[in-house]
Amino acid sequence: MSRKQPPPIPVIGASQDSSREDELLAWEEKQRQRQQAEVPPVAEVSVPVVPAPAQDPEPVDDEVAEAAAPARVATAGYLDMPAFAEPGMVDPGERLEFYSRGIFAVQYAAKANHERAEQQKLIGLGLRLRAIKEEELHKHTGFDTFGALTEVRFGIKKHQANNILRVLGVAQALEDITTQELKERPLRVLVPVLDTHGVEAVRETWQEAARHGNVTDTALHEAANFLGYAPPKVQSVLEVEPAKAKPVAAVVPADESGRVLERLRALAEQDLEAARREAEALQAAVQELVEELAGDLER
């Protein structure tokens, strides 16, 4: 295949003949037109760059900023609910398996978020109850006592409010190491640990108890003993003189508590489950009464 040769370029002689100059100019014009026909020229438009005027940042409303900050903090520890999606497979069994995994994921997230919400509820109530109590606001709102205010205004009995205040410091020490629900009763075990050894001891005790599964008051007791954070047991003082013998009291009829026990035993012979539920309810009520009578958070 022969190589294309470029057209000859006329050469201007030394004589600078005007006819030869015209011939050269005509040749250059012909070449320019041929190049324009082969490659259409692209018009270049020069667009002047105008710098954007400097703008001050938009002012942020202080109230909006304050409202947004707690919202960001409140999302910590919560799981996003899995979004719904349709599977790409067509087999019914595979589609069912896909949807089943989604249902389990939703149930897991809902349970985890419920536990976190209950934990934050305990802390949120405690912080506000403590502020009301410390500021003695009941005295300025027509209530005789702090307990009367909480029961009438919020439906929280005095001993319940006192128990929440008792474990508030423990709950605050644990909220950034666990998202589990923090129940008030087991946390009582850690109150003396916090008072004596501080926040880190509370965290270590909780984590040690959590290594063995569900965190209960028994597990926390055992973990505190293992780590050396449990309060020492107070030994009873031996009496120097023997106690005087007391006269044997005459047998008296069963008191009210004895009659309650007899009724529960009779109920157990007919319906064991009903007797168990009633006994547990009675035990919880008695425990609350004991704590209320022995409580030292309110006189």
mmCIF file with all atom_site columns, N, CA and C in Angstrom, residues 55 65 77 97 105 138 147 155 174 187 213 218 240 248 276 278:
data_model
loop_
_atom_site.group_PDB
_atom_site.id
_atom_site.type_symbol
_atom_site.label_atom_id
_atom_site.label_alt_id
_atom_site.label_comp_id
_atom_site.label_asym_id
_atom_site.label_entity_id
_atom_site.label_seq_id
_atom_site.pdbx_PDB_ins_code
_atom_site.Cartn_x
_atom_site.Cartn_y
_atom_site.Cartn_z
_atom_site.occupancy
_atom_site.B_iso_or_equiv
_atom_site.pdbx_formal_charge
_atom_site.auth_seq_id
_atom_site.auth_comp_id
_atom_site.auth_asym_id
_atom_site.auth_atom_id
_atom_site.pdbx_PDB_model_num
ATOM 1  N N  . GLN A 1 55  ? -20.039 35.037  51.639  1.00 0.00 ? 55  GLN A N  1
ATOM 2  C CA . GLN A 1 55  ? -21.264 35.063  52.417  1.00 0.00 ? 55  GLN A CA 1
ATOM 3  C C  . GLN A 1 55  ? -20.963 34.627  53.839  1.00 0.00 ? 55  GLN A C  1
ATOM 4  N N  . ALA A 1 65  ? -30.221 24.652  68.179  1.00 0.00 ? 65  ALA A N  1
ATOM 5  C CA . ALA A 1 65  ? -28.983 23.934  68.468  1.00 0.00 ? 65  ALA A CA 1
ATOM 6  C C  . ALA A 1 65  ? -29.104 23.135  69.754  1.00 0.00 ? 65  ALA A C  1
ATOM 7  N N  . GLY A 1 77  ? -26.466 4.020   71.324  1.00 0.00 ? 77  GLY A N  1
ATOM 8  C CA . GLY A 1 77  ? -26.858 2.761   71.934  1.00 0.00 ? 77  GLY A CA 1
ATOM 9  C C  . GLY A 1 77  ? -28.091 2.124   71.345  1.00 0.00 ? 77  GLY A C  1
ATOM 10 N N  . GLU A 1 97  ? -37.168 -17.824 53.623  1.00 0.00 ? 97  GLU A N  1
ATOM 11 C CA . GLU A 1 97  ? -35.983 -17.741 54.473  1.00 0.00 ? 97  GLU A CA 1
ATOM 12 C C  . GLU A 1 97  ? -35.477 -16.302 54.553  1.00 0.00 ? 97  GLU A C  1
ATOM 13 N N  . ALA A 1 105 ? -34.413 -10.152 62.694  1.00 0.00 ? 105 ALA A N  1
ATOM 14 C CA . ALA A 1 105 ? -33.605 -8.941  62.874  1.00 0.00 ? 105 ALA A CA 1
ATOM 15 C C  . ALA A 1 105 ? -34.442 -7.812  63.485  1.00 0.00 ? 105 ALA A C  1
ATOM 16 N N  . HIS A 1 138 ? -41.375 20.633  96.613  1.00 0.00 ? 138 HIS A N  1
ATOM 17 C CA . HIS A 1 138 ? -42.680 20.290  97.191  1.00 0.00 ? 138 HIS A CA 1
ATOM 18 C C  . HIS A 1 138 ? -43.141 21.359  98.180  1.00 0.00 ? 138 HIS A C  1
ATOM 19 N N  . GLY A 1 147 ? -42.482 12.829  98.891  1.00 0.00 ? 147 GLY A N  1
ATOM 20 C CA . GLY A 1 147 ? -43.216 11.639  98.474  1.00 0.00 ? 147 GLY A CA 1
ATOM 21 C C  . GLY A 1 147 ? -44.643 11.934  98.075  1.00 0.00 ? 147 GLY A C  1
ATOM 22 N N  . GLY A 1 155 ? -47.537 9.672   89.931  1.00 0.00 ? 155 GLY A N  1
ATOM 23 C CA . GLY A 1 155 ? -47.930 8.288   90.172  1.00 0.00 ? 155 GLY A CA 1
ATOM 24 C C  . GLY A 1 155 ? -46.776 7.428   90.652  1.00 0.00 ? 155 GLY A C  1
ATOM 25 N N  . LEU A 1 174 ? -22.905 2.869   84.629  1.00 0.00 ? 174 LEU A N  1
ATOM 26 C CA . LEU A 1 174 ? -22.972 1.704   83.740  1.00 0.00 ? 174 LEU A CA 1
ATOM 27 C C  . LEU A 1 174 ? -23.506 2.020   82.354  1.00 0.00 ? 174 LEU A C  1
ATOM 28 N N  . LEU A 1 187 ? -29.464 -3.414  91.090  1.00 0.00 ? 187 LEU A N  1
ATOM 29 C CA . LEU A 1 187 ? -28.454 -2.364  91.204  1.00 0.00 ? 187 LEU A CA 1
ATOM 30 C C  . LEU A 1 187 ? -28.175 -1.982  92.652  1.00 0.00 ? 187 LEU A C  1
ATOM 31 N N  . GLY A 1 213 ? -23.378 -14.608 81.943  1.00 0.00 ? 213 GLY A N  1
ATOM 32 C CA . GLY A 1 213 ? -24.726 -14.617 81.402  1.00 0.00 ? 213 GLY A CA 1
ATOM 33 C C  . GLY A 1 213 ? -25.580 -13.502 81.967  1.00 0.00 ? 213 GLY A C  1
ATOM 34 N N  . THR A 1 218 ? -27.811 -11.843 92.493  1.00 0.00 ? 218 THR A N  1
ATOM 35 C CA . THR A 1 218 ? -26.919 -12.899 92.984  1.00 0.00 ? 218 THR A CA 1
ATOM 36 C C  . THR A 1 218 ? -25.589 -12.876 92.250  1.00 0.00 ? 218 THR A C  1
ATOM 37 N N  . VAL A 1 240 ? -21.379 -11.072 126.904 1.00 0.00 ? 240 VAL A N  1
ATOM 38 C CA . VAL A 1 240 ? -20.515 -11.444 128.020 1.00 0.00 ? 240 VAL A CA 1
ATOM 39 C C  . VAL A 1 240 ? -21.283 -12.280 129.031 1.00 0.00 ? 240 VAL A C  1
ATOM 40 N N  . VAL A 1 248 ? -41.703 -19.242 129.327 1.00 0.00 ? 248 VAL A N  1
ATOM 41 C CA . VAL A 1 248 ? -42.373 -19.742 128.126 1.00 0.00 ? 248 VAL A CA 1
ATOM 42 C C  . VAL A 1 248 ? -43.752 -19.132 128.059 1.00 0.00 ? 248 VAL A C  1
ATOM 43 N N  . ARG A 1 276 ? -48.896 -19.733 94.407  1.00 0.00 ? 276 ARG A N  1
ATOM 44 C CA . ARG A 1 276 ? -47.549 -19.218 94.212  1.00 0.00 ? 276 ARG A CA 1
ATOM 45 C C  . ARG A 1 276 ? -47.585 -17.753 93.795  1.00 0.00 ? 276 ARG A C  1
ATOM 46 N N  . GLU A 1 278 ? -49.930 -15.540 94.399  1.00 0.00 ? 278 GLU A N  1
ATOM 47 C CA . GLU A 1 278 ? -50.364 -14.707 95.512  1.00 0.00 ? 278 GLU A CA 1
ATOM 48 C C  . GLU A 1 278 ? -49.253 -14.562 96.556  1.00 0.00 ? 278 GLU A C  1
#
